[in-house]
PDB file of C-alpha atoms and ligand atoms in Angstrom:
ATOM      1  CA  UNK E   1    -158.133  10.555-135.462  1.00  0.00           C
ATOM      2  CA  UNK E   2    -155.455  13.940-134.583  1.00  0.00           C
ATOM      3  CA  UNK E   3    -158.610  16.398-135.348  1.00  0.00           C
ATOM      4  CA  UNK E   4    -160.350  14.539-133.296  1.00  0.00           C
ATOM      5  CA  UNK E   5    -158.040  14.335-130.288  1.00  0.00           C
ATOM      6  CA  UNK E   6    -157.833  18.774-131.426  1.00  0.00           C
ATOM      7  CA  UNK E   7    -160.984  18.780-131.125  1.00  0.00           C
ATOM      8  CA  UNK E   8    -161.285  16.487-127.285  1.00  0.00           C
ATOM      9  CA  UNK E   9    -158.428  18.180-125.981  1.00  0.00           C
ATOM     10  CA  UNK E  10    -158.680  21.933-126.975  1.00  0.00           C
ATOM     11  CA  UNK E  11    -162.717  21.328-125.110  1.00  0.00           C
ATOM     12  CA  UNK E  12    -162.216  23.320-121.080  1.00  0.00           C
ATOM     13  CA  UNK E  13    -164.189  20.227-119.098  1.00  0.00           C
ATOM     14  CA  UNK E  14    -162.602  20.638-115.276  1.00  0.00           C
ATOM     15  CA  UNK E  15    -163.836  18.353-112.533  1.00  0.00           C
ATOM     16  CA  UNK E  16    -167.681  18.727-112.173  1.00  0.00           C
ATOM     17  CA  UNK E  17    -168.028  20.888-115.186  1.00  0.00           C
ATOM     18  CA  UNK E  18    -168.225  17.895-118.094  1.00  0.00           C
ATOM     19  CA  UNK E  19    -171.050  19.423-119.798  1.00  0.00           C
ATOM     20  CA  UNK E  20    -168.802  20.802-122.603  1.00  0.00           C
ATOM     21  CA  UNK E  21    -166.502  17.691-123.129  1.00  0.00           C
ATOM     22  CA  UNK E  22    -170.131  15.547-122.643  1.00  0.00           C
ATOM     23  CA  UNK E  23    -171.127  17.021-125.399  1.00  0.00           C
ATOM     24  CA  UNK E  24    -168.816  16.669-128.189  1.00  0.00           C
ATOM     25  CA  UNK E  25    -168.401  13.436-127.646  1.00  0.00           C
ATOM     26  CA  UNK E  26    -171.840  13.070-127.039  1.00  0.00           C
ATOM     27  CA  UNK E  27    -171.648  14.424-131.039  1.00  0.00           C
ATOM     28  CA  UNK E  28    -168.761  11.822-131.654  1.00  0.00           C
ATOM     29  CA  UNK E  29    -171.111   8.402-130.010  1.00  0.00           C
ATOM     30  CA  UNK E  30    -174.497   8.749-130.797  1.00  0.00           C
ATOM     31  CA  UNK E  31    -173.858   7.627-134.555  1.00  0.00           C
ATOM     32  CA  UNK E  32    -172.350   4.300-133.203  1.00  0.00           C
ATOM     33  CA  UNK E  33    -174.082   3.659-130.019  1.00  0.00           C
ATOM     34  CA  UNK E  34    -176.993   1.100-129.420  1.00  0.00           C
ATOM     35  CA  UNK E  35    -178.003   3.084-126.140  1.00  0.00           C
ATOM     36  CA  UNK E  36    -176.840   6.267-124.783  1.00  0.00           C
ATOM     37  CA  UNK E  37    -178.021   7.926-121.133  1.00  0.00           C
ATOM     38  CA  UNK E  38    -176.499  10.068-118.665  1.00  0.00           C
ATOM     39  CA  UNK E  39    -176.094   9.633-115.138  1.00  0.00           C
ATOM     40  CA  UNK E  40    -176.800  12.002-112.181  1.00  0.00           C
ATOM     41  CA  UNK E  41    -173.437  12.428-111.784  1.00  0.00           C
ATOM     42  CA  UNK E  42    -172.971  13.603-116.031  1.00  0.00           C
ATOM     43  CA  UNK E  43    -171.651  10.291-116.391  1.00  0.00           C
ATOM     44  CA  UNK E  44    -172.722   9.431-120.430  1.00  0.00           C
ATOM     45  CA  UNK E  45    -172.631   6.378-121.302  1.00  0.00           C
ATOM     46  CA  UNK E  46    -172.915   3.751-124.316  1.00  0.00           C
ATOM     47  CA  UNK E  47    -174.645   0.483-124.897  1.00  0.00           C
ATOM     48  CA  UNK E  48    -173.104  -1.456-127.455  1.00  0.00           C
ATOM     49  CA  UNK E  49    -174.397  -4.769-128.496  1.00  0.00           C
ATOM     50  CA  UNK E  50    -176.453  -7.490-126.158  1.00  0.00           C
ATOM     51  CA  UNK E  51    -175.886 -11.355-125.091  1.00  0.00           C
ATOM     52  CA  UNK E  52    -172.367 -12.513-123.458  1.00  0.00           C
ATOM     53  CA  UNK E  53    -171.086 -11.047-121.434  1.00  0.00           C
ATOM     54  CA  UNK E  54    -171.228  -7.182-119.857  1.00  0.00           C
ATOM     55  CA  UNK E  55    -168.503  -5.373-119.774  1.00  0.00           C
ATOM     56  CA  UNK E  56    -167.888  -2.081-118.729  1.00  0.00           C
ATOM     57  CA  UNK E  57    -164.640  -0.168-120.568  1.00  0.00           C
ATOM     58  CA  UNK E  58    -164.037   3.435-118.188  1.00  0.00           C
ATOM     59  CA  UNK E  59    -162.503   7.428-119.605  1.00  0.00           C
ATOM     60  CA  UNK E  60    -162.270   9.903-117.531  1.00  0.00           C
ATOM     61  CA  UNK E  61    -164.084  13.094-119.825  1.00  0.00           C
ATOM     62  CA  UNK E  62    -163.043  15.126-117.366  1.00  0.00           C
ATOM     63  CA  UNK E  63    -159.340  17.226-116.574  1.00  0.00           C
ATOM     64  CA  UNK E  64    -158.073  19.033-113.694  1.00  0.00           C
ATOM     65  CA  UNK E  65    -157.699  22.436-113.231  1.00  0.00           C
ATOM     66  CA  UNK E  66    -158.385  24.705-110.213  1.00  0.00           C
ATOM     67  CA  UNK E  67    -161.351  27.178-108.422  1.00  0.00           C
ATOM     68  CA  UNK E  68    -161.379  30.915-107.392  1.00  0.00           C
ATOM     69  CA  UNK E  69    -160.495  30.922-103.505  1.00  0.00           C
ATOM     70  CA  UNK E  70    -159.834  34.515-102.531  1.00  0.00           C
ATOM     71  CA  UNK E  71    -160.068  38.071-104.612  1.00  0.00           C
ATOM     72  CA  UNK E  72    -157.352  40.777-102.298  1.00  0.00           C
ATOM     73  CA  UNK E  73    -157.593  43.770-102.887  1.00  0.00           C
ATOM     74  CA  UNK E  74    -155.391  44.206-105.634  1.00  0.00           C
ATOM     75  CA  UNK E  75    -157.469  42.370-107.897  1.00  0.00           C
ATOM     76  CA  UNK E  76    -154.922  39.393-107.660  1.00  0.00           C
ATOM     77  CA  UNK E  77    -157.202  36.165-108.365  1.00  0.00           C
ATOM     78  CA  UNK E  78    -155.745  32.988-105.412  1.00  0.00           C
ATOM     79  CA  UNK E  79    -156.880  29.168-105.737  1.00  0.00           C
ATOM     80  CA  UNK E  80    -157.048  26.215-104.961  1.00  0.00           C
ATOM     81  CA  UNK E  81    -156.638  22.912-107.498  1.00  0.00           C
ATOM     82  CA  UNK E  82    -159.169  20.490-108.840  1.00  0.00           C
ATOM     83  CA  UNK E  83    -157.449  17.290-108.975  1.00  0.00           C
ATOM     84  CA  UNK E  84    -153.198  16.517-108.290  1.00  0.00           C
ATOM     85  CA  UNK E  85    -152.073  20.224-109.491  1.00  0.00           C
ATOM     86  CA  UNK E  86    -148.312  21.184-108.781  1.00  0.00           C
ATOM     87  CA  UNK E  87    -147.618  24.701-108.520  1.00  0.00           C
ATOM     88  CA  UNK E  88    -143.836  23.802-110.245  1.00  0.00           C
ATOM     89  CA  UNK E  89    -146.017  23.174-113.547  1.00  0.00           C
ATOM     90  CA  UNK E  90    -147.841  27.019-113.254  1.00  0.00           C
ATOM     91  CA  UNK E  91    -145.834  30.002-113.984  1.00  0.00           C
ATOM     92  CA  UNK E  92    -146.052  31.334-116.892  1.00  0.00           C
ATOM     93  CA  UNK E  93    -149.295  29.143-117.427  1.00  0.00           C
ATOM     94  CA  UNK E  94    -152.959  30.844-118.437  1.00  0.00           C
ATOM     95  CA  UNK E  95    -156.669  29.889-117.479  1.00  0.00           C
ATOM     96  CA  UNK E  96    -159.822  30.408-119.181  1.00  0.00           C
ATOM     97  CA  UNK E  97    -162.774  31.182-116.740  1.00  0.00           C
ATOM     98  CA  UNK E  98    -166.627  29.590-117.793  1.00  0.00           C
ATOM     99  CA  UNK E  99    -166.793  33.123-118.021  1.00  0.00           C
ATOM    100  CA  UNK E 100    -164.021  33.622-121.150  1.00  0.00           C
ATOM    101  CA  UNK E 101    -162.331  35.462-118.604  1.00  0.00           C
ATOM    102  CA  UNK E 102    -158.224  34.911-118.846  1.00  0.00           C
ATOM    103  CA  UNK E 103    -155.596  34.769-116.513  1.00  0.00           C
ATOM    104  CA  UNK E 104    -152.183  33.550-116.387  1.00  0.00           C
ATOM    105  CA  UNK E 105    -150.375  32.663-113.841  1.00  0.00           C
ATOM    106  CA  UNK E 106    -147.503  34.165-111.677  1.00  0.00           C
ATOM    107  CA  UNK E 107    -146.110  33.209-108.177  1.00  0.00           C
ATOM    108  CA  UNK E 108    -144.706  35.384-105.050  1.00  0.00           C
ATOM    109  CA  UNK E 109    -140.356  35.385-104.832  1.00  0.00           C
ATOM    110  CA  UNK E 110    -139.753  32.754-103.374  1.00  0.00           C
ATOM    111  CA  UNK E 111    -136.589  32.754-101.488  1.00  0.00           C
ATOM    112  CA  UNK E 112    -134.476  30.815-102.888  1.00  0.00           C
ATOM    113  CA  UNK E 113    -133.512  28.203-100.344  1.00  0.00           C
ATOM    114  CA  UNK E 114    -136.563  27.066-100.072  1.00  0.00           C
ATOM    115  CA  UNK E 115    -137.255  24.357-101.875  1.00  0.00           C
ATOM    116  CA  UNK E 116    -140.951  23.715-101.648  1.00  0.00           C
ATOM    117  CA  UNK E 117    -142.847  26.351-104.298  1.00  0.00           C
ATOM    118  CA  UNK E 118    -147.122  26.054-102.438  1.00  0.00           C
ATOM    119  CA  UNK E 119    -150.504  26.840-103.535  1.00  0.00           C
ATOM    120  CA  UNK E 120    -150.853  29.259-102.219  1.00  0.00           C
ATOM    121  CA  UNK E 121    -147.860  30.899-103.753  1.00  0.00           C
ATOM    122  CA  UNK E 122    -149.571  30.848-106.510  1.00  0.00           C
ATOM    123  CA  UNK E 123    -151.899  33.602-108.489  1.00  0.00           C
ATOM    124  CA  UNK E 124    -153.963  34.183-111.317  1.00  0.00           C
ATOM    125  CA  UNK E 125    -153.727  38.037-112.589  1.00  0.00           C
ATOM    126  CA  UNK E 126    -156.756  38.618-114.727  1.00  0.00           C
ATOM    127  CA  UNK E 127    -155.732  41.906-115.396  1.00  0.00           C
ATOM    128  CA  UNK E 128    -158.102  43.993-112.694  1.00  0.00           C
ATOM    129  CA  UNK E 129    -156.337  46.647-110.523  1.00  0.00           C
ATOM    130  CA  UNK E 130    -159.123  46.061-107.576  1.00  0.00           C
ATOM    131  CA  UNK E 131    -161.682  43.347-106.327  1.00  0.00           C
ATOM    132  CA  UNK E 132    -164.200  46.134-106.839  1.00  0.00           C
ATOM    133  CA  UNK E 133    -166.886  45.232-110.207  1.00  0.00           C
ATOM    134  CA  UNK E 134    -163.990  42.251-110.226  1.00  0.00           C
ATOM    135  CA  UNK E 135    -165.109  39.386-113.570  1.00  0.00           C
ATOM    136  CA  UNK E 136    -164.187  36.556-111.640  1.00  0.00           C
ATOM    137  CA  UNK E 137    -166.284  35.397-107.223  1.00  0.00           C
ATOM    138  CA  UNK E 138    -164.616  32.839-104.863  1.00  0.00           C
ATOM    139  CA  UNK E 139    -165.901  29.571-106.355  1.00  0.00           C
ATOM    140  CA  UNK E 140    -165.980  30.589-110.216  1.00  0.00           C
ATOM    141  CA  UNK E 141    -163.898  27.519-112.767  1.00  0.00           C
ATOM    142  CA  UNK E 142    -160.909  27.525-114.617  1.00  0.00           C
ATOM    143  CA  UNK E 143    -159.399  25.867-117.140  1.00  0.00           C
ATOM    144  CA  UNK E 144    -155.700  25.477-118.076  1.00  0.00           C
ATOM    145  CA  UNK E 145    -155.423  27.309-121.623  1.00  0.00           C
ATOM    146  CA  UNK E 146    -152.466  25.574-124.191  1.00  0.00           C
ATOM    147  CA  UNK E 147    -153.270  24.585-127.954  1.00  0.00           C
ATOM    148  CA  UNK E 148    -152.925  21.088-128.973  1.00  0.00           C
ATOM    149  CA  UNK E 149    -149.161  20.900-130.724  1.00  0.00           C
ATOM    150  CA  UNK E 150    -149.077  18.196-133.675  1.00  0.00           C
ATOM    151  CA  UNK E 151    -145.154  17.296-133.691  1.00  0.00           C
ATOM    152  CA  UNK E 152    -145.706  14.163-136.284  1.00  0.00           C
ATOM    153  CA  UNK E 153    -146.210  10.911-133.841  1.00  0.00           C
ATOM    154  CA  UNK E 154    -145.630  13.118-131.144  1.00  0.00           C
ATOM    155  CA  UNK E 155    -148.719  14.979-130.235  1.00  0.00           C
ATOM    156  CA  UNK E 156    -149.022  17.380-126.971  1.00  0.00           C
ATOM    157  CA  UNK E 157    -152.053  19.216-125.053  1.00  0.00           C
ATOM    158  CA  UNK E 158    -153.682  19.538-122.114  1.00  0.00           C
ATOM    159  CA  UNK E 159    -155.419  17.539-120.976  1.00  0.00           C
ATOM    160  CA  UNK E 160    -153.833  14.437-122.836  1.00  0.00           C
ATOM    161  CA  UNK E 161    -154.861  12.950-119.228  1.00  0.00           C
ATOM    162  CA  UNK E 162    -157.475  11.784-120.116  1.00  0.00           C
ATOM    163  CA  UNK E 163    -159.012  13.095-123.788  1.00  0.00           C
ATOM    164  CA  UNK E 164    -156.202  10.608-125.260  1.00  0.00           C
ATOM    165  CA  UNK E 165    -157.619   7.742-123.125  1.00  0.00           C
ATOM    166  CA  UNK E 166    -161.671   8.880-124.379  1.00  0.00           C
ATOM    167  CA  UNK E 167    -160.772   9.315-128.077  1.00  0.00           C
ATOM    168  CA  UNK E 168    -159.273   5.489-128.217  1.00  0.00           C
ATOM    169  CA  UNK E 169    -163.140   4.837-126.063  1.00  0.00           C
ATOM    170  CA  UNK E 170    -164.780   6.673-129.455  1.00  0.00           C
ATOM    171  CA  UNK E 171    -162.241   5.232-132.330  1.00  0.00           C
ATOM    172  CA  UNK E 172    -162.201   1.680-130.736  1.00  0.00           C
ATOM    173  CA  UNK E 173    -166.351   2.090-130.508  1.00  0.00           C
ATOM    174  CA  UNK E 174    -166.290   3.012-134.396  1.00  0.00           C
ATOM    175  CA  UNK E 175    -164.197   0.260-135.445  1.00  0.00           C
ATOM    176  CA  UNK E 176    -165.577  -2.383-133.576  1.00  0.00           C
ATOM    177  CA  UNK E 177    -168.095  -3.741-136.153  1.00  0.00           C
ATOM    178  CA  UNK E 178    -170.145  -6.489-134.527  1.00  0.00           C
ATOM    179  CA  UNK E 179    -168.715  -7.800-131.057  1.00  0.00           C
ATOM    180  CA  UNK E 180    -170.304 -11.109-129.145  1.00  0.00           C
ATOM    181  CA  UNK E 181    -171.191  -8.576-125.425  1.00  0.00           C
ATOM    182  CA  UNK E 182    -173.054  -6.119-123.599  1.00  0.00           C
ATOM    183  CA  UNK E 183    -170.636  -3.290-123.603  1.00  0.00           C
ATOM    184  CA  UNK E 184    -170.811  -0.474-121.813  1.00  0.00           C
ATOM    185  CA  UNK E 185    -167.725   2.536-122.926  1.00  0.00           C
ATOM    186  CA  UNK E 186    -167.900   4.916-120.319  1.00  0.00           C
ATOM    187  CA  UNK E 187    -167.177   8.533-120.921  1.00  0.00           C
ATOM    188  CA  UNK E 188    -166.638   9.100-116.580  1.00  0.00           C
ATOM    189  CA  UNK E 189    -166.863  12.161-114.652  1.00  0.00           C
ATOM    190  CA  UNK E 190    -164.626  13.641-111.065  1.00  0.00           C
ATOM    191  CA  UNK E 191    -161.858  11.159-111.709  1.00  0.00           C
ATOM    192  CA  UNK E 192    -159.272  14.016-111.174  1.00  0.00           C
ATOM    193  CA  UNK E 193    -161.593  14.240-107.826  1.00  0.00           C
ATOM    194  CA  UNK E 194    -161.371  10.774-106.333  1.00  0.00           C
ATOM    195  CA  UNK E 195    -162.834   8.340-109.597  1.00  0.00           C
ATOM    196  CA  UNK E 196    -166.336   9.649-108.386  1.00  0.00           C
ATOM    197  CA  UNK E 197    -168.016   9.465-111.615  1.00  0.00           C
ATOM    198  CA  UNK E 198    -166.991   5.770-112.759  1.00  0.00           C
ATOM    199  CA  UNK E 199    -167.751   4.531-108.593  1.00  0.00           C
ATOM    200  CA  UNK E 200    -171.372   5.363-109.750  1.00  0.00           C
ATOM    201  CA  UNK E 201    -171.636   4.717-113.044  1.00  0.00           C
ATOM    202  CA  UNK E 202    -170.240   1.247-111.905  1.00  0.00           C
ATOM    203  CA  UNK E 203    -172.563   0.681-109.605  1.00  0.00           C
ATOM    204  CA  UNK E 204    -174.918   1.655-111.820  1.00  0.00           C
ATOM    205  CA  UNK E 205    -173.710  -1.185-114.787  1.00  0.00           C
ATOM    206  CA  UNK E 206    -172.938  -3.778-112.652  1.00  0.00           C
ATOM    207  CA  UNK E 207    -169.858  -5.156-115.017  1.00  0.00           C
ATOM    208  CA  UNK E 208    -169.202  -8.863-115.184  1.00  0.00           C
ATOM    209  CA  UNK E 209    -165.945  -7.875-115.853  1.00  0.00           C
ATOM    210  CA  UNK E 210    -164.294  -4.010-117.033  1.00  0.00           C
ATOM    211  CA  UNK E 211    -161.360  -1.956-118.029  1.00  0.00           C
ATOM    212  CA  UNK E 212    -160.346   1.276-118.039  1.00  0.00           C
ATOM    213  CA  UNK E 213    -158.557   3.925-120.093  1.00  0.00           C
ATOM    214  CA  UNK E 214    -155.899   6.255-118.687  1.00  0.00           C
ATOM    215  CA  UNK E 215    -152.598   8.136-119.018  1.00  0.00           C
ATOM    216  CA  UNK E 216    -149.699   6.616-117.236  1.00  0.00           C
ATOM    217  CA  UNK E 217    -146.127   8.121-115.891  1.00  0.00           C
ATOM    218  CA  UNK E 218    -143.215   7.736-117.798  1.00  0.00           C
ATOM    219  CA  UNK E 219    -139.653   6.659-117.995  1.00  0.00           C
ATOM    220  CA  UNK E 220    -137.215   8.242-120.632  1.00  0.00           C
ATOM    221  CA  UNK E 221    -136.805  11.308-120.062  1.00  0.00           C
ATOM    222  CA  UNK E 222    -133.565  13.429-118.891  1.00  0.00           C
ATOM    223  CA  UNK E 223    -133.641  12.492-114.378  1.00  0.00           C
ATOM    224  CA  UNK E 224    -136.659   9.880-114.966  1.00  0.00           C
ATOM    225  CA  UNK E 225    -136.139   6.771-112.706  1.00  0.00           C
ATOM    226  CA  UNK E 226    -137.574   3.551-111.761  1.00  0.00           C
ATOM    227  CA  UNK E 227    -140.076   3.482-114.439  1.00  0.00           C
ATOM    228  CA  UNK E 228    -139.592   1.875-117.114  1.00  0.00           C
ATOM    229  CA  UNK E 229    -142.208   3.248-119.016  1.00  0.00           C
ATOM    230  CA  UNK E 230    -141.119   4.065-123.027  1.00  0.00           C
ATOM    231  CA  UNK E 231    -144.172   6.523-125.008  1.00  0.00           C
ATOM    232  CA  UNK E 232    -143.443   4.784-128.607  1.00  0.00           C
ATOM    233  CA  UNK E 233    -142.816   1.229-127.679  1.00  0.00           C
ATOM    234  CA  UNK E 234    -147.290   0.730-126.729  1.00  0.00           C
ATOM    235  CA  UNK E 235    -150.237   0.837-124.559  1.00  0.00           C
ATOM    236  CA  UNK E 236    -149.094  -0.051-121.653  1.00  0.00           C
ATOM    237  CA  UNK E 237    -151.244  -3.219-119.863  1.00  0.00           C
ATOM    238  CA  UNK E 238    -151.472  -2.461-115.999  1.00  0.00           C
ATOM    239  CA  UNK E 239    -150.633  -5.045-113.480  1.00  0.00           C
ATOM    240  CA  UNK E 240    -150.505  -2.894-110.226  1.00  0.00           C
ATOM    241  CA  UNK E 241    -151.038   1.140-109.351  1.00  0.00           C
ATOM    242  CA  UNK E 242    -150.776   2.254-106.062  1.00  0.00           C
ATOM    243  CA  UNK E 243    -154.848   2.261-105.758  1.00  0.00           C
ATOM    244  CA  UNK E 244    -155.418  -1.379-107.404  1.00  0.00           C
ATOM    245  CA  UNK E 245    -153.998  -4.668-108.442  1.00  0.00           C
ATOM    246  CA  UNK E 246    -155.079  -5.862-111.932  1.00  0.00           C
ATOM    247  CA  UNK E 247    -156.978  -9.669-111.352  1.00  0.00           C
ATOM    248  CA  UNK E 248    -154.588 -11.393-113.166  1.00  0.00           C
ATOM    249  CA  UNK E 249    -156.660 -13.046-115.372  1.00  0.00           C
ATOM    250  CA  UNK E 250    -157.751  -9.870-117.101  1.00  0.00           C
ATOM    251  CA  UNK E 251    -153.887  -8.519-117.194  1.00  0.00           C
ATOM    252  CA  UNK E 252    -153.684 -12.118-119.427  1.00  0.00           C
ATOM    253  CA  UNK E 253    -156.270 -11.585-121.358  1.00  0.00           C
ATOM    254  CA  UNK E 254    -154.970  -8.897-122.455  1.00  0.00           C
ATOM    255  CA  UNK E 255    -151.746 -10.119-123.065  1.00  0.00           C
ATOM    256  CA  UNK E 256    -152.822 -13.512-124.980  1.00  0.00           C
ATOM    257  CA  UNK E 257    -154.835 -10.689-126.830  1.00  0.00           C
ATOM    258  CA  UNK E 258    -152.014  -8.448-127.700  1.00  0.00           C
ATOM    259  CA  UNK E 259    -149.325 -11.392-128.728  1.00  0.00           C
ATOM    260  CA  UNK E 260    -152.168 -13.137-130.662  1.00  0.00           C
ATOM    261  CA  UNK E 261    -153.012  -9.640-133.072  1.00  0.00           C
ATOM    262  CA  UNK E 262    -148.701  -8.977-132.971  1.00  0.00           C
ATOM    263  CA  UNK E 263    -149.214  -5.381-130.872  1.00  0.00           C
ATOM    264  CA  UNK E 264    -146.544  -3.769-129.518  1.00  0.00           C
ATOM    265  CA  UNK E 265    -147.074  -3.786-125.323  1.00  0.00           C
ATOM    266  CA  UNK E 266    -145.862  -2.744-122.334  1.00  0.00           C
ATOM    267  CA  UNK E 267    -145.996  -4.449-119.132  1.00  0.00           C
ATOM    268  CA  UNK E 268    -146.803  -1.699-116.045  1.00  0.00           C
ATOM    269  CA  UNK E 269    -146.011  -1.486-112.719  1.00  0.00           C
ATOM    270  CA  UNK E 270    -146.992   2.091-111.648  1.00  0.00           C
ATOM    271  CA  UNK E 271    -145.647   2.701-108.037  1.00  0.00           C
ATOM    272  CA  UNK E 272    -148.358   6.624-108.125  1.00  0.00           C
ATOM    273  CA  UNK E 273    -151.569   7.121-108.485  1.00  0.00           C
ATOM    274  CA  UNK E 274    -154.289   4.960-110.070  1.00  0.00           C
ATOM    275  CA  UNK E 275    -157.112   5.627-112.148  1.00  0.00           C
ATOM    276  CA  UNK E 276    -160.490   4.469-112.720  1.00  0.00           C
ATOM    277  CA  UNK E 277    -160.903   1.410-112.718  1.00  0.00           C
ATOM    278  CA  UNK E 278    -159.369   1.257-109.000  1.00  0.00           C
ATOM    279  CA  UNK E 279    -163.563   2.210-108.741  1.00  0.00           C
ATOM    280  CA  UNK E 280    -164.777  -0.663-110.564  1.00  0.00           C
ATOM    281  CA  UNK E 281    -163.079  -3.104-108.764  1.00  0.00           C
ATOM    282  CA  UNK E 282    -164.382  -2.144-105.309  1.00  0.00           C
ATOM    283  CA  UNK E 283    -168.349  -1.851-106.769  1.00  0.00           C
ATOM    284  CA  UNK E 284    -171.020  -3.709-105.234  1.00  0.00           C
ATOM    285  CA  UNK E 285    -169.249  -7.361-104.722  1.00  0.00           C
ATOM    286  CA  UNK E 286    -166.540  -6.827-106.301  1.00  0.00           C
ATOM    287  CA  UNK E 287    -165.538  -7.492-110.078  1.00  0.00           C
ATOM    288  CA  UNK E 288    -162.614  -8.417-112.182  1.00  0.00           C
ATOM    289  CA  UNK E 289    -161.052  -5.093-113.476  1.00  0.00           C
ATOM    290  CA  UNK E 290    -158.032  -3.668-115.383  1.00  0.00           C
ATOM    291  CA  UNK E 291    -156.398  -0.890-117.476  1.00  0.00           C
ATOM    292  CA  UNK E 292    -155.046  -0.177-120.568  1.00  0.00           C
ATOM    293  CA  UNK E 293    -152.631   2.823-119.886  1.00  0.00           C
ATOM    294  CA  UNK E 294    -151.619   5.512-122.495  1.00  0.00           C
ATOM    295  CA  UNK E 295    -147.614   6.270-122.107  1.00  0.00           C
ATOM    296  CA  UNK E 296    -147.769   9.917-121.550  1.00  0.00           C
ATOM    297  CA  UNK E 297    -145.008  12.498-120.357  1.00  0.00           C
ATOM    298  CA  UNK E 298    -145.676  15.555-118.416  1.00  0.00           C
ATOM    299  CA  UNK E 299    -148.711  13.818-116.946  1.00  0.00           C
ATOM    300  CA  UNK E 300    -150.518  16.947-114.959  1.00  0.00           C
ATOM    301  CA  UNK E 301    -149.031  19.837-116.667  1.00  0.00           C
ATOM    302  CA  UNK E 302    -150.510  22.197-119.510  1.00  0.00           C
ATOM    303  CA  UNK E 303    -148.008  20.176-122.128  1.00  0.00           C
ATOM    304  CA  UNK E 304    -148.797  16.830-121.373  1.00  0.00           C
ATOM    305  CA  UNK E 305    -146.816  14.715-124.482  1.00  0.00           C
ATOM    306  CA  UNK E 306    -148.325  10.772-126.230  1.00  0.00           C
ATOM    307  CA  UNK E 307    -147.028   9.146-129.405  1.00  0.00           C
ATOM    308  CA  UNK E 308    -149.617   8.618-131.536  1.00  0.00           C
ATOM    309  CA  UNK E 309    -148.695   4.935-132.480  1.00  0.00           C
ATOM    310  CA  UNK E 310    -150.031   4.022-128.310  1.00  0.00           C
ATOM    311  CA  UNK E 311    -153.001   5.552-128.910  1.00  0.00           C
ATOM    312  CA  UNK E 312    -153.761   3.822-132.451  1.00  0.00           C
ATOM    313  CA  UNK E 313    -151.747   0.638-131.453  1.00  0.00           C
ATOM    314  CA  UNK E 314    -154.514   0.528-128.213  1.00  0.00           C
ATOM    315  CA  UNK E 315    -156.856   1.058-130.251  1.00  0.00           C
ATOM    316  CA  UNK E 316    -156.283  -2.264-132.093  1.00  0.00           C
ATOM    317  CA  UNK E 317    -155.504  -3.950-129.015  1.00  0.00           C
ATOM    318  CA  UNK E 318    -159.618  -2.751-127.933  1.00  0.00           C
ATOM    319  CA  UNK E 319    -160.872  -4.049-131.011  1.00  0.00           C
ATOM    320  CA  UNK E 320    -159.847  -7.301-130.377  1.00  0.00           C
ATOM    321  CA  UNK E 321    -159.671  -8.160-127.161  1.00  0.00           C
ATOM    322  CA  UNK E 322    -164.616  -7.122-127.994  1.00  0.00           C
ATOM    323  CA  UNK E 323    -164.812  -8.663-131.201  1.00  0.00           C
ATOM    324  CA  UNK E 324    -164.045 -11.713-129.056  1.00  0.00           C
ATOM    325  CA  UNK E 325    -165.523 -14.160-126.296  1.00  0.00           C
ATOM    326  CA  UNK E 326    -164.267 -14.315-122.989  1.00  0.00           C
ATOM    327  CA  UNK E 327    -162.882 -16.916-121.112  1.00  0.00           C
ATOM    328  CA  UNK E 328    -160.566 -15.481-118.324  1.00  0.00           C
TER     329      UNK E 328
HETATM  330 CO1   CO R   1    -154.947  12.452-114.245  1.00  0.00          CO
HETATM  331 ZN1   ZN R   2    -156.221  10.626-116.146  1.00  0.00          ZN
END
């Protein structure tokens, strides 16, 4: 599974530009699917089983990135974020544009009294000396570049958000021998810019219930307060985030299943951020949903860290959830 995680996180596919990661995922899931299709927004929809309940499981395959807004006369590229790009995580980092051009991110010297570091103070140096014959055009998109790192239990990469969710979904699909349900695993697009792929794919599928698989924040590093999630203590069962209250029946189903299978889990109340489940919950006449989260340190930095045991336990939990009849 680690080599799958490496393959997924090393692929460059910011929101709206998911074709590369879709091809990688499609090659993994094609032999496991009863039916596979891509919808108008690029969501990869994989059906397994028929009859029983119609269940949608969403993991977003896009990642944060940047888009060029201006090239100055000395050849420096100004940019804005695709998704939540935090200036404090950028200086010294590297990006790669879709035409192959690499760049390093730097920040203008800042007045020490200035606490905030706006994105407008950052620029990308691609080695150019003027804006004549420049390799980058306005609107060109780049992804962050940082290779996968295996520390044993701890795995580090860019785009663990949410390629780790994609890896969990793929492994759950692989491990699911049979199911009484009609399950739609959806590898969604454009989550980082507002859960847009989940909105259209959920509308098309019209599920009876569902959940997302995504990363959540962490509380177990220096200075990190007010959030009790720890790496290695199990996948998290979401009860609330800033965009959604999970359906209590879904939370119950997940907790009962985890306890029956003797799997570790954590109860999650996330103060900031939300997931594809929010869009699924509000589609059409509404859908009961929840979310299984992988605790992840340094979210939206180029070095997002997860614990491999949490990842494997999330796979087991999902296989248990989908193997048996659901009675909410
Ligand atoms: Co994210
Ligand atoms: Zn995410």
